[in-house]
XYZ file of C-alpha atoms in Angstrom:
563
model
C -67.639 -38.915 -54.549
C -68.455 -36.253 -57.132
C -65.618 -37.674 -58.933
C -66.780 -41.036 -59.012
C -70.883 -40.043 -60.384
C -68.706 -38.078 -63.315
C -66.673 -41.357 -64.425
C -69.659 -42.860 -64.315
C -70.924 -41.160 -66.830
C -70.165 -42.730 -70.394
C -69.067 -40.830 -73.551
C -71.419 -40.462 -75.427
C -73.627 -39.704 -72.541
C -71.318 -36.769 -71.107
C -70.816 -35.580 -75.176
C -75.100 -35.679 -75.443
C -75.434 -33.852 -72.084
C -72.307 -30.973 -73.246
C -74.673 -30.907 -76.508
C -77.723 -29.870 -74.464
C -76.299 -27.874 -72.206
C -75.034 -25.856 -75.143
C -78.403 -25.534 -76.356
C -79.623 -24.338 -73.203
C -77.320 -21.910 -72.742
C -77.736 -20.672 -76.061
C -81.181 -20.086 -75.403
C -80.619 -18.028 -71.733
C -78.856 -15.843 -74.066
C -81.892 -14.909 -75.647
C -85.213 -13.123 -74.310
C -85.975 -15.856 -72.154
C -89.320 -18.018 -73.721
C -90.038 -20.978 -72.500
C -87.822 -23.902 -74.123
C -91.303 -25.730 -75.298
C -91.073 -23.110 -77.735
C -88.283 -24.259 -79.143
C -87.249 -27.821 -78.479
C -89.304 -30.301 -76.757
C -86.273 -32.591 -76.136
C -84.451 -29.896 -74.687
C -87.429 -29.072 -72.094
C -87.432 -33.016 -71.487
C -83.609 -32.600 -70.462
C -84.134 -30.004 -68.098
C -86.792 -31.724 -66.234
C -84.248 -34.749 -66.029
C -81.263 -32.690 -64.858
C -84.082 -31.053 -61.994
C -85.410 -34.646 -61.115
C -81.408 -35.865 -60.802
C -79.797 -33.196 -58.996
C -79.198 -34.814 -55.861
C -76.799 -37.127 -57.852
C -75.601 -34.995 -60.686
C -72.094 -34.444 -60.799
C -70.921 -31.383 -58.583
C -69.111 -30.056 -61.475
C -72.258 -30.159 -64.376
C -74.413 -28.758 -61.037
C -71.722 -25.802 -61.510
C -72.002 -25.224 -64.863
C -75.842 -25.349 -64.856
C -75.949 -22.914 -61.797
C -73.650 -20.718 -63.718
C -76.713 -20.014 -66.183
C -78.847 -19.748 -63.192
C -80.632 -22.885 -63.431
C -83.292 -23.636 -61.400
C -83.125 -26.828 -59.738
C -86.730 -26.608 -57.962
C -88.894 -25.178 -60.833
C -91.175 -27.813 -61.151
C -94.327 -26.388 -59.608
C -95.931 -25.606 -63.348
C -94.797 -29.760 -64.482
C -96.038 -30.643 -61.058
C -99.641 -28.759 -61.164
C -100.056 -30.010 -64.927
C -100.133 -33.822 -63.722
C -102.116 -33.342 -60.604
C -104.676 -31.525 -62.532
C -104.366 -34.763 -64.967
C -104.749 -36.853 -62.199
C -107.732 -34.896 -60.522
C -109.436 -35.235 -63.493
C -108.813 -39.149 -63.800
C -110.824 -38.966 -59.893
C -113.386 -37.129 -60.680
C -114.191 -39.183 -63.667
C -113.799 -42.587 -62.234
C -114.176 -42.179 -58.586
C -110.507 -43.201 -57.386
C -106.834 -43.004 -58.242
C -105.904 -46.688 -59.698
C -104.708 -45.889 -63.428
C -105.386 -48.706 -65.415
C -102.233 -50.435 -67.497
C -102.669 -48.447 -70.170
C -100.038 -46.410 -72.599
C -102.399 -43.402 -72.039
C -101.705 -43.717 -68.641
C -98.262 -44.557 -68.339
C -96.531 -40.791 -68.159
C -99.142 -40.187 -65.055
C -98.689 -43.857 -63.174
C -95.094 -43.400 -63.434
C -95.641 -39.436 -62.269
C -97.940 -40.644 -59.263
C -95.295 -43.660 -58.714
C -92.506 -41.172 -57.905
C -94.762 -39.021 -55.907
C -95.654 -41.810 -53.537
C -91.679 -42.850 -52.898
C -90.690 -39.536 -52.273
C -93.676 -38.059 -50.346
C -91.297 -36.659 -47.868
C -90.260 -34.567 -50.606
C -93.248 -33.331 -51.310
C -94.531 -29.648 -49.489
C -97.488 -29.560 -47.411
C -99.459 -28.436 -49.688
C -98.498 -30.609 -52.348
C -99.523 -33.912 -49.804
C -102.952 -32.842 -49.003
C -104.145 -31.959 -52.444
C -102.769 -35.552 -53.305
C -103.815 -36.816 -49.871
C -107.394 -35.539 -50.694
C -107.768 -36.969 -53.868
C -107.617 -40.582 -51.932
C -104.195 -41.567 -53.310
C -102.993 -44.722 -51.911
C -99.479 -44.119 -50.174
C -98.774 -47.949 -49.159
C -99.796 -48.483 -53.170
C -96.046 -49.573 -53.673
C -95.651 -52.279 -51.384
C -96.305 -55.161 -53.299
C -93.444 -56.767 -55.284
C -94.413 -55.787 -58.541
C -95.043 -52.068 -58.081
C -91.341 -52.503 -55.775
C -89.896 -53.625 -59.305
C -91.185 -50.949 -61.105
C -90.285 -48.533 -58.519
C -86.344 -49.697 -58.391
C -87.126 -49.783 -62.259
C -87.806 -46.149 -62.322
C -84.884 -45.518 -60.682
C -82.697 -47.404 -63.136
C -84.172 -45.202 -65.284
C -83.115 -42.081 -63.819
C -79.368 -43.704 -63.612
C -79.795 -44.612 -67.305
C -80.897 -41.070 -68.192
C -77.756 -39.591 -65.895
C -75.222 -41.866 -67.098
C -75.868 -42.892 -70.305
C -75.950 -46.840 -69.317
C -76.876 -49.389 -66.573
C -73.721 -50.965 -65.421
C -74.734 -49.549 -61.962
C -71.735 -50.326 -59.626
C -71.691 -53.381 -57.297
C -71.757 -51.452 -54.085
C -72.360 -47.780 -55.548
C -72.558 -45.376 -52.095
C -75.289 -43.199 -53.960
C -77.871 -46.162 -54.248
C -76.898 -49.675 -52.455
C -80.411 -50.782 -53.135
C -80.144 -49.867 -56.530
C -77.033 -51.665 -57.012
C -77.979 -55.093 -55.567
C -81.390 -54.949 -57.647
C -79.221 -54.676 -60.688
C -77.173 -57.452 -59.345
C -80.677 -59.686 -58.516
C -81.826 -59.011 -62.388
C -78.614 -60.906 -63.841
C -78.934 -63.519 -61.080
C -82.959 -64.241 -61.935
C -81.880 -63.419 -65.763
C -79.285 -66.362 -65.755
C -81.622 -68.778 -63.980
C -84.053 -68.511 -66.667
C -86.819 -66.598 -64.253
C -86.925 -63.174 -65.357
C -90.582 -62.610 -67.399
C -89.880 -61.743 -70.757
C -91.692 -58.534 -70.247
C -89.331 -57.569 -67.627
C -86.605 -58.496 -69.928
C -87.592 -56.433 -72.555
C -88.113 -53.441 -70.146
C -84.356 -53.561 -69.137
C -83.440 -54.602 -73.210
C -84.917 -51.085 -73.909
C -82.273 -49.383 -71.218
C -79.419 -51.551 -72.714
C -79.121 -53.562 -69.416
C -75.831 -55.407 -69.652
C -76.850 -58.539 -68.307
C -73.079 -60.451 -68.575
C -70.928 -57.943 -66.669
C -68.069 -59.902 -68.270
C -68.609 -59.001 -71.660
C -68.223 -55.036 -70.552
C -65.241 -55.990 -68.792
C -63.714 -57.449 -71.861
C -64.464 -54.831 -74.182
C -62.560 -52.575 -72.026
C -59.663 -54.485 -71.197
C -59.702 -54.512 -75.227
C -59.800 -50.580 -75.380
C -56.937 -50.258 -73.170
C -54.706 -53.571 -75.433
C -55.527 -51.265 -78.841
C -54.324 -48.297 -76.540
C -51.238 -50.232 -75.136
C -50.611 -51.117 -78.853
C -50.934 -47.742 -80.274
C -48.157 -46.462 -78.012
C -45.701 -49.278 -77.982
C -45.719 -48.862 -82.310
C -45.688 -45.067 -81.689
C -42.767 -44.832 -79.093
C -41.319 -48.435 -79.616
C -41.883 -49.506 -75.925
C -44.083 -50.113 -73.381
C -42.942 -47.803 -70.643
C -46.217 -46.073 -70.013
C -45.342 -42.561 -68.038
C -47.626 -41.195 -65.043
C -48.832 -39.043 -67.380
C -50.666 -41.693 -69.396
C -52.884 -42.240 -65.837
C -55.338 -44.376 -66.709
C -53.045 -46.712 -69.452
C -50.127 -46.525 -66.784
C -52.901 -47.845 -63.939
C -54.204 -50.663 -66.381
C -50.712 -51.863 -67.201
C -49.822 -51.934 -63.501
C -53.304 -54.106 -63.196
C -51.761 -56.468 -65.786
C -48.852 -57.165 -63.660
C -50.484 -57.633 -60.532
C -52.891 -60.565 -62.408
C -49.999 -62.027 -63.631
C -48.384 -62.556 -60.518
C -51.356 -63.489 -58.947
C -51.804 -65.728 -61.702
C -55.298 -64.453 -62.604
C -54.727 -63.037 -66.195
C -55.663 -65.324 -68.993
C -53.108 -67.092 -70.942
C -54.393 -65.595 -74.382
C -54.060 -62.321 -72.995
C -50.792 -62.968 -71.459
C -49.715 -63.990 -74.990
C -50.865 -60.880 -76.694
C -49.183 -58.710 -74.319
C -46.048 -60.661 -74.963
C -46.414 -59.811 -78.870
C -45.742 -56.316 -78.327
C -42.683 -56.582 -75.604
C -44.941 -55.484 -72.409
C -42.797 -55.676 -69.822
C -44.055 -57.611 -67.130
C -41.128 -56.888 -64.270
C -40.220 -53.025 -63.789
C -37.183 -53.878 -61.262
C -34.584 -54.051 -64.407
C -35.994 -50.855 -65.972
C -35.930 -48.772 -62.856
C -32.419 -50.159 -62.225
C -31.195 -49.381 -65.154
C -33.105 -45.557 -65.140
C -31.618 -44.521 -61.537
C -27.537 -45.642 -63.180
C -28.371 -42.946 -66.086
C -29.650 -40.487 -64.043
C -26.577 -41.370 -61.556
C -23.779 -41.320 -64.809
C -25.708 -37.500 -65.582
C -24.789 -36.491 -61.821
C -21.441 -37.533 -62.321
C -21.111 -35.815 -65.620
C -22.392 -32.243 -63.794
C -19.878 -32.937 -61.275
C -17.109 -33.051 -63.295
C -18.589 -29.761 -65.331
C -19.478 -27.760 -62.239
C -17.381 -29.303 -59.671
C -20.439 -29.992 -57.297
C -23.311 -32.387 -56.881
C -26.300 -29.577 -55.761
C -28.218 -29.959 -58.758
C -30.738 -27.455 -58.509
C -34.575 -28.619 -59.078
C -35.735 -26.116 -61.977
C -31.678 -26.740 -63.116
C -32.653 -25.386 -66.835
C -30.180 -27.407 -68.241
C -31.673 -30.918 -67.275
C -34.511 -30.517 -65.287
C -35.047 -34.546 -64.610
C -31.968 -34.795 -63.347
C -32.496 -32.294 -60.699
C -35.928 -33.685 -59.618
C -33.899 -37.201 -59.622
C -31.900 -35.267 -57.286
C -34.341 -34.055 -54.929
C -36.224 -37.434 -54.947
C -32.836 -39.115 -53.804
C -32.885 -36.790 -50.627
C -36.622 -37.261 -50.094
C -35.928 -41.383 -50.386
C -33.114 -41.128 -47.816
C -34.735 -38.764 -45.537
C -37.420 -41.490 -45.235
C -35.094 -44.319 -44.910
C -36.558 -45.705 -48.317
C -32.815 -45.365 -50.266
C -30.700 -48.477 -50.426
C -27.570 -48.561 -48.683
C -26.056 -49.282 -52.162
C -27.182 -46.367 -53.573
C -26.438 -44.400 -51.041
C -22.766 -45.171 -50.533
C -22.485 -44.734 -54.252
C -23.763 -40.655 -54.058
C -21.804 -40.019 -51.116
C -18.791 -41.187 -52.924
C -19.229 -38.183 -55.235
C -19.977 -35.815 -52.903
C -23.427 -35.950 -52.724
C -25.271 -33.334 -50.164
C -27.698 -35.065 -47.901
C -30.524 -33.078 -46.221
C -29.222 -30.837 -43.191
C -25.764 -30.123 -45.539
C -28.134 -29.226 -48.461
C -29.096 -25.388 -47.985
C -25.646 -24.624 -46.447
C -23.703 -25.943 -49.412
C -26.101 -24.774 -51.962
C -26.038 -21.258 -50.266
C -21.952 -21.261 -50.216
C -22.210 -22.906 -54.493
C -24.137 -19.926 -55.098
C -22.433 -17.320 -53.611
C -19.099 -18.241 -55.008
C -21.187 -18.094 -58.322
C -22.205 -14.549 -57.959
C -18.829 -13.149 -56.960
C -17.592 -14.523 -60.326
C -20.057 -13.020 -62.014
C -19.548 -9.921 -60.402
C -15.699 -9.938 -60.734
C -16.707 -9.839 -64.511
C -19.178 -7.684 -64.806
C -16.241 -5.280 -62.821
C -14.063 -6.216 -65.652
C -16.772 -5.812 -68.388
C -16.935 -2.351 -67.015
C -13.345 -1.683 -66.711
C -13.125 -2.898 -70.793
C -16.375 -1.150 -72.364
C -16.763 1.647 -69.703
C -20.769 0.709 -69.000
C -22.367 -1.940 -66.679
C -24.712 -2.968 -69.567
C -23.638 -5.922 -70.932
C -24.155 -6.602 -74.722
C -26.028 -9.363 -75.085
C -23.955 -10.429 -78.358
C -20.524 -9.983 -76.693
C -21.443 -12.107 -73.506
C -24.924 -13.608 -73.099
C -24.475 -15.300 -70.048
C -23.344 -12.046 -68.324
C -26.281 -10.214 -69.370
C -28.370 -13.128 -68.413
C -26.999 -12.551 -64.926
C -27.259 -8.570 -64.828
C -30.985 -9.232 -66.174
C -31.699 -11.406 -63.224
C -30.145 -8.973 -60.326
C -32.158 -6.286 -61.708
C -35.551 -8.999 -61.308
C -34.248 -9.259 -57.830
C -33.980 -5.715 -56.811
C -37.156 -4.917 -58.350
C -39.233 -7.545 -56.209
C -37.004 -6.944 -53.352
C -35.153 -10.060 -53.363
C -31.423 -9.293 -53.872
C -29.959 -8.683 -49.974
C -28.591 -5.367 -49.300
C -25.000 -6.026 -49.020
C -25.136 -7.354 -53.192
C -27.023 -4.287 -53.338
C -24.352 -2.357 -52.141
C -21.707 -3.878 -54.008
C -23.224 -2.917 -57.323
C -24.200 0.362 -56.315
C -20.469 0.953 -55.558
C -19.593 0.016 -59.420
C -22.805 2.345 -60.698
C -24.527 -0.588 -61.966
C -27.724 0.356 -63.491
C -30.871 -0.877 -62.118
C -32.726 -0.186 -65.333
C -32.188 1.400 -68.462
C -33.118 4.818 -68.118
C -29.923 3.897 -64.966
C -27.639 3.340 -67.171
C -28.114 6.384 -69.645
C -28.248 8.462 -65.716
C -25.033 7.038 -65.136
C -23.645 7.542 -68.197
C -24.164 11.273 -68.041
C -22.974 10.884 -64.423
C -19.216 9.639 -65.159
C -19.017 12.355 -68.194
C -19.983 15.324 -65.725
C -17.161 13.670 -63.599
C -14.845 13.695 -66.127
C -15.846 17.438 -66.716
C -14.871 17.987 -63.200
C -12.086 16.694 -63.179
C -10.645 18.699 -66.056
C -12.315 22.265 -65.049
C -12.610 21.748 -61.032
C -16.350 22.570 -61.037
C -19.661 21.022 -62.353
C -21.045 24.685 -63.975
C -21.676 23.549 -67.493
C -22.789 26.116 -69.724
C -26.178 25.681 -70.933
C -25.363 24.744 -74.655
C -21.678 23.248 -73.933
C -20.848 22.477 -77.378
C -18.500 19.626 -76.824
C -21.573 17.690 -75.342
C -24.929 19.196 -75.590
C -26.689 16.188 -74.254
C -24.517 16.568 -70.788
C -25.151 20.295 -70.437
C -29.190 19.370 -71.122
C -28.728 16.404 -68.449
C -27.096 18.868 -65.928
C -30.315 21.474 -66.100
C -32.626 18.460 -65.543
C -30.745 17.609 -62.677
C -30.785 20.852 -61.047
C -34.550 20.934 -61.689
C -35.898 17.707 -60.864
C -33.669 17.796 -57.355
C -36.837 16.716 -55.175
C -37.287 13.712 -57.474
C -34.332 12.271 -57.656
C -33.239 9.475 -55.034
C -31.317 9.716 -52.141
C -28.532 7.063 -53.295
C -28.417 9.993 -56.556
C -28.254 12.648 -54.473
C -25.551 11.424 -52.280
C -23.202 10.485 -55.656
C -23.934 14.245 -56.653
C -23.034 15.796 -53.661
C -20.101 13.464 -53.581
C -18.192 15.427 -56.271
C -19.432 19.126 -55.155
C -22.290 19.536 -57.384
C -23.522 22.785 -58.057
C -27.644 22.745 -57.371
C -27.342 26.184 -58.257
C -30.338 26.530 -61.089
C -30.709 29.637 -62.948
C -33.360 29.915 -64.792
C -33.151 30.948 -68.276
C -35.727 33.030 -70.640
C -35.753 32.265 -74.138
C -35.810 35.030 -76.540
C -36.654 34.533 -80.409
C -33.830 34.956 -82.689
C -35.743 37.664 -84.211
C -36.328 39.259 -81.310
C -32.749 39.304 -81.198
C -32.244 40.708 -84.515
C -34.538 43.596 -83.899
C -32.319 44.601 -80.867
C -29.565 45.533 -83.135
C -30.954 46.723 -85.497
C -31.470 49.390 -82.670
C -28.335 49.113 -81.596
C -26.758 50.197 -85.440
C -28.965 52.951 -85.653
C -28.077 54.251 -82.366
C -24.524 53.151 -82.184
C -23.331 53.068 -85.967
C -21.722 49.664 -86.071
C -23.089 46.236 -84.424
C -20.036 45.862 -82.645
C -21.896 44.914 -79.492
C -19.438 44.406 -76.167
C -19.900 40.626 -75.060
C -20.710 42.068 -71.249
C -22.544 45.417 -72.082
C -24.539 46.003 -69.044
C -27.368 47.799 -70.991
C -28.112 44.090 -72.354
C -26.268 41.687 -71.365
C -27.815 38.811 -73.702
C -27.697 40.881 -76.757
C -23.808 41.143 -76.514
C -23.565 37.016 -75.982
C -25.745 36.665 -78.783
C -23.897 38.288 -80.986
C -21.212 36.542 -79.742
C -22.297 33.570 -80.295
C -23.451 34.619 -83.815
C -20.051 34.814 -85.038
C -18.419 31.862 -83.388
C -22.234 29.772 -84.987
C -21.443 31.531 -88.430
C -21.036 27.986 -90.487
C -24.117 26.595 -88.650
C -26.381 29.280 -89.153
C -28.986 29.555 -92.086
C -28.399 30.958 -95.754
C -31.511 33.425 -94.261
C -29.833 34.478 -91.336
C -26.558 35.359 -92.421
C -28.413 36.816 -95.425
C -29.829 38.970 -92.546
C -26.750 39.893 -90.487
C -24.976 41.051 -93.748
C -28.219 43.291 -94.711
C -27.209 45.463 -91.975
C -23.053 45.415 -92.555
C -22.696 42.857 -89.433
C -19.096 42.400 -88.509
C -18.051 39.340 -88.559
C -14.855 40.003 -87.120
C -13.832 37.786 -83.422
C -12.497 41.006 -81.481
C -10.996 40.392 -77.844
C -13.081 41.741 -74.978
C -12.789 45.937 -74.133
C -14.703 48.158 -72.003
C -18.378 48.926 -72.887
C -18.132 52.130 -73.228
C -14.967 52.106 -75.673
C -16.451 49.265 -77.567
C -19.357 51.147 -78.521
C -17.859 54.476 -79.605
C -14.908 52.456 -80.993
């Protein structure tokens, strides 16, 4: 219903009341004053959209209760007239306003208080009731006109015109008294003062001539589109066009539609039977089916298929039609000639197309790995392979891909993400350690792979972290969770210490395992085999204090320092 009172509404009307409600919601925005303040017209609209809400459109109600309209402020309006009114009484004794324009804003106030006195509070009825107001005063037939032509007005004000609907739900008396006007109007018995009441409302008084200016609307639209797609197949999307040429159609055969019109429609190649077109649309969709066959080797067209989505809604549509007996034998026999799957067939077949899909893909992604030694496929040397390994990792993640695939590419390392892969990585290297030194101890600077011997610390530190499926692969090839936990010393730390050594021992010939200090006689060490990679400054150093450069083979502490 609310759908109806809003296509009611014309264009300009809906545009004028947007316009307002802009205003209005401009001013909410400020310090609240009072509208008067600012725009008379605007204070006039409000009163309007209070006075119409029982028919306003549920979704302008929404939009005005959004800025926390009030629909029932009218007590301040309402006081202001009855005080008017009181003092109209008082002055002349009762309440029959004269005919006057002075008067007309209160008779037409007092009017609408009379016809909807159930409306009105308690309060509101004896202050009126005490001021002798007459509340049969509408039962003659002119104040009845004037009453139906108030409301008229209100529909006017709503919907930006009069063409009131012939049996409109919201007002039935409303609509025949519309209908009685052009009836008396025709006959040459409306008063001419009534005439010009409803002139001033732009009462359509030849319903016709509104019906032809629209049928006209829709022809220039009909036109537009045939000379912009060069046909006059009119989509579902085009609702309203695509409803008015199916009206078209329907007069024709009914043999209600004009011959002029008929002959314009002709001019631009409307197409007055659809049986040839959909005929001809259902063989091309049927030659496209056949066409995937032959690629694919099926008929299961699935319905978001990327590479022609039509044709798999076609597809669906044609299962839907036969499921409901609605698909001709004809067509019928000619899909199951191709292998078409009906219904029941349909997830079983599709289940058993897709998994033979995914084993392919995973028999390559074994031999991607088995070529490039990694499970993360290079988008430039096969696309739709990565495309693939992208969407199993989607899968997992939202806890979609079954455990068994799971399984299968956790037994091939594949990488669930790519910090995964660079875990993996490190992974297969430490197992290629192992299997050339028969343990996993990698010294803490290995310097045939740095990054490993890092990656091997972090994994003995961040054991509790790590997952069980990780855990299990360590422990699988005798991992050593052994973590010892080293203290760095500065190098100049290291320098000092001997320094003391010289002066105590004479030489800096420092025995890689002296027990006294075990790190100073690796760092020396290591200082000769790092010679070419140490600083100008440090060897500057190390030659300062006659440092022997000299790689001797491992003695005795004791003999190495007194050597």
């Amino acid at each position: 219903m609310e759908n109806v009172a809003k296509e009611l509404l014309s264009k300009e009307s809906l545009d004028k009341w947007y316009s307002n409600y802009h205003k209005l919601e401009y001013f909410k925005k400020q310090t609240e004053p009072l509208l008067s303040e600012f725009d008379e017209s605007l204070t006039r609209w409000a009163d309007a959209q209070r006075s119409m809400r029982h028919v306003l459109p549920g979704e302008l109600k929404k939009k005005l209760a959004a800025l926390r309209f009030n629909f029932k402020s009218r007590e301040v309006s309402w006081e202001f007239m009855y005080r008017q009114l009181a003092g109209f009484v008082e002055e002349n004794g009762h309440t029959c306003l004269p005919s006057d324009q002075k008067f007309e804003a209160l008779q037409d106030w007092l009017n609408r208080q009379i016809f909807n006195k159930r409306l009105l509070s308690a309060t509101q009825f004896q202050q009126l009731d005490s001021l002798g107001v007459d509340w049969d005063a509408l039962n003659s037939r002119d104040q009845r006109w004037e009453l139906m032509y108030l409301r008229l007005q209100e529909f006017y004000r709503l919907y930006g015109h009069c063409r009131v609907p012939q049996k409109w739900e919201k007002d039935r008396q409303l609509a025949q008294w519309v209908s009685v006007q052009r009836r008396v109007y025709s006959k040459n018995k409306l008063s001419e003062a009534r005439e010009h009441k409803l002139n001033e409302l732009g009462f359509v008084w030849n319903i016709k001539t509104v019906f032809d200016a629209q049928w006209e609307q829709y022809f220039q639209e009909m036109a537009v589109f045939y000379h912009t797609h060069g046909h006059c197949r009119v989509p579902g999307k085009y609702e309203k066009l695509a409803s008015w040429v199916e009206r078209q159609r329907t007069a024709k055969v009914n043999n209600l539609l004009p011959a002029d019109r008929e002959r314009r429609l002709g001019e631009i190649n409307f197409i007055w039977n659809c049986v040839n077109i959909k005929k001809k649309g259902w063989e091309k969709k049927y030659r496209q089916l056949c066409t995937y066959k032959q690629k694919y080797g099926h008929s299961f067209v699935p319905v978001n298929c990327r590479e022609n989505k039509a044709l798999g809604t076609w597809v669906a549509t044609q299962r839907l039609l036969e499921s409901r007996g609605k698909l001709g034998a004809a067509k019928k026999r000619m899909l199951s000639e191709i292998g078409f799957v009906w219904g029941s067939d349909t997830q079983r077949q599709l289940k058993s197309g897709y998994d033979a899909q995914w084993e392919a893909s995973f028999e390559k992604l074994k031999a991607y790995k088995q070529q490039y030694g990694t499970c993360q496929v290079s988008l430039k040397i096969d696309p739709a392979l990565q495309r693939w390994t992208r969407w199993q990792r989607m899968l997992f993640n939202q806890g979609r891909l079954s455990a068994a695939r799971t399984n299968r590419l956790n037994e091939i390392h594949f990488p669930w993400s790519v910090q995964e892969e660079y875990w993996m990585r490190m992974f297969e290297a430490l197992v290629e350690f192992r299997n050339q030194y028969g343990h996993t101890s990698l010294p803490h600077q290995w310097a045939p792979n740095p990054p490993l011997a890092a990656w091997v610390y972090r994994v003995r530190r961040d054991k509790l972290k790590l997952s069980t499926r990780k855990v299990k692969l360590l422990n699988g090839i005798g991992f050593d969770w052994t973590l010892s936990r080293r203290t760095i010393v500065p190098w100049k730390e290291m320098y000092k210490r001997l320094k003391a050594f010289k002066r105590e021992h004479g030489h800096t010939c420092v025995p890689v395992k002296w027990n006294v200090d075990p790190k100073l006689g690796r760092w020396v060490s290591r200082m000769r085999y790092e010679r070419d990679k140490l600083s100008a400054e440090r060897v500057s150093l190390l030659n300062a204090i006659a440092f022997d450069w000299r790689v001797k083979p491992a003695s005795s502490n004791t003999a190495a320092i007194h050597a």
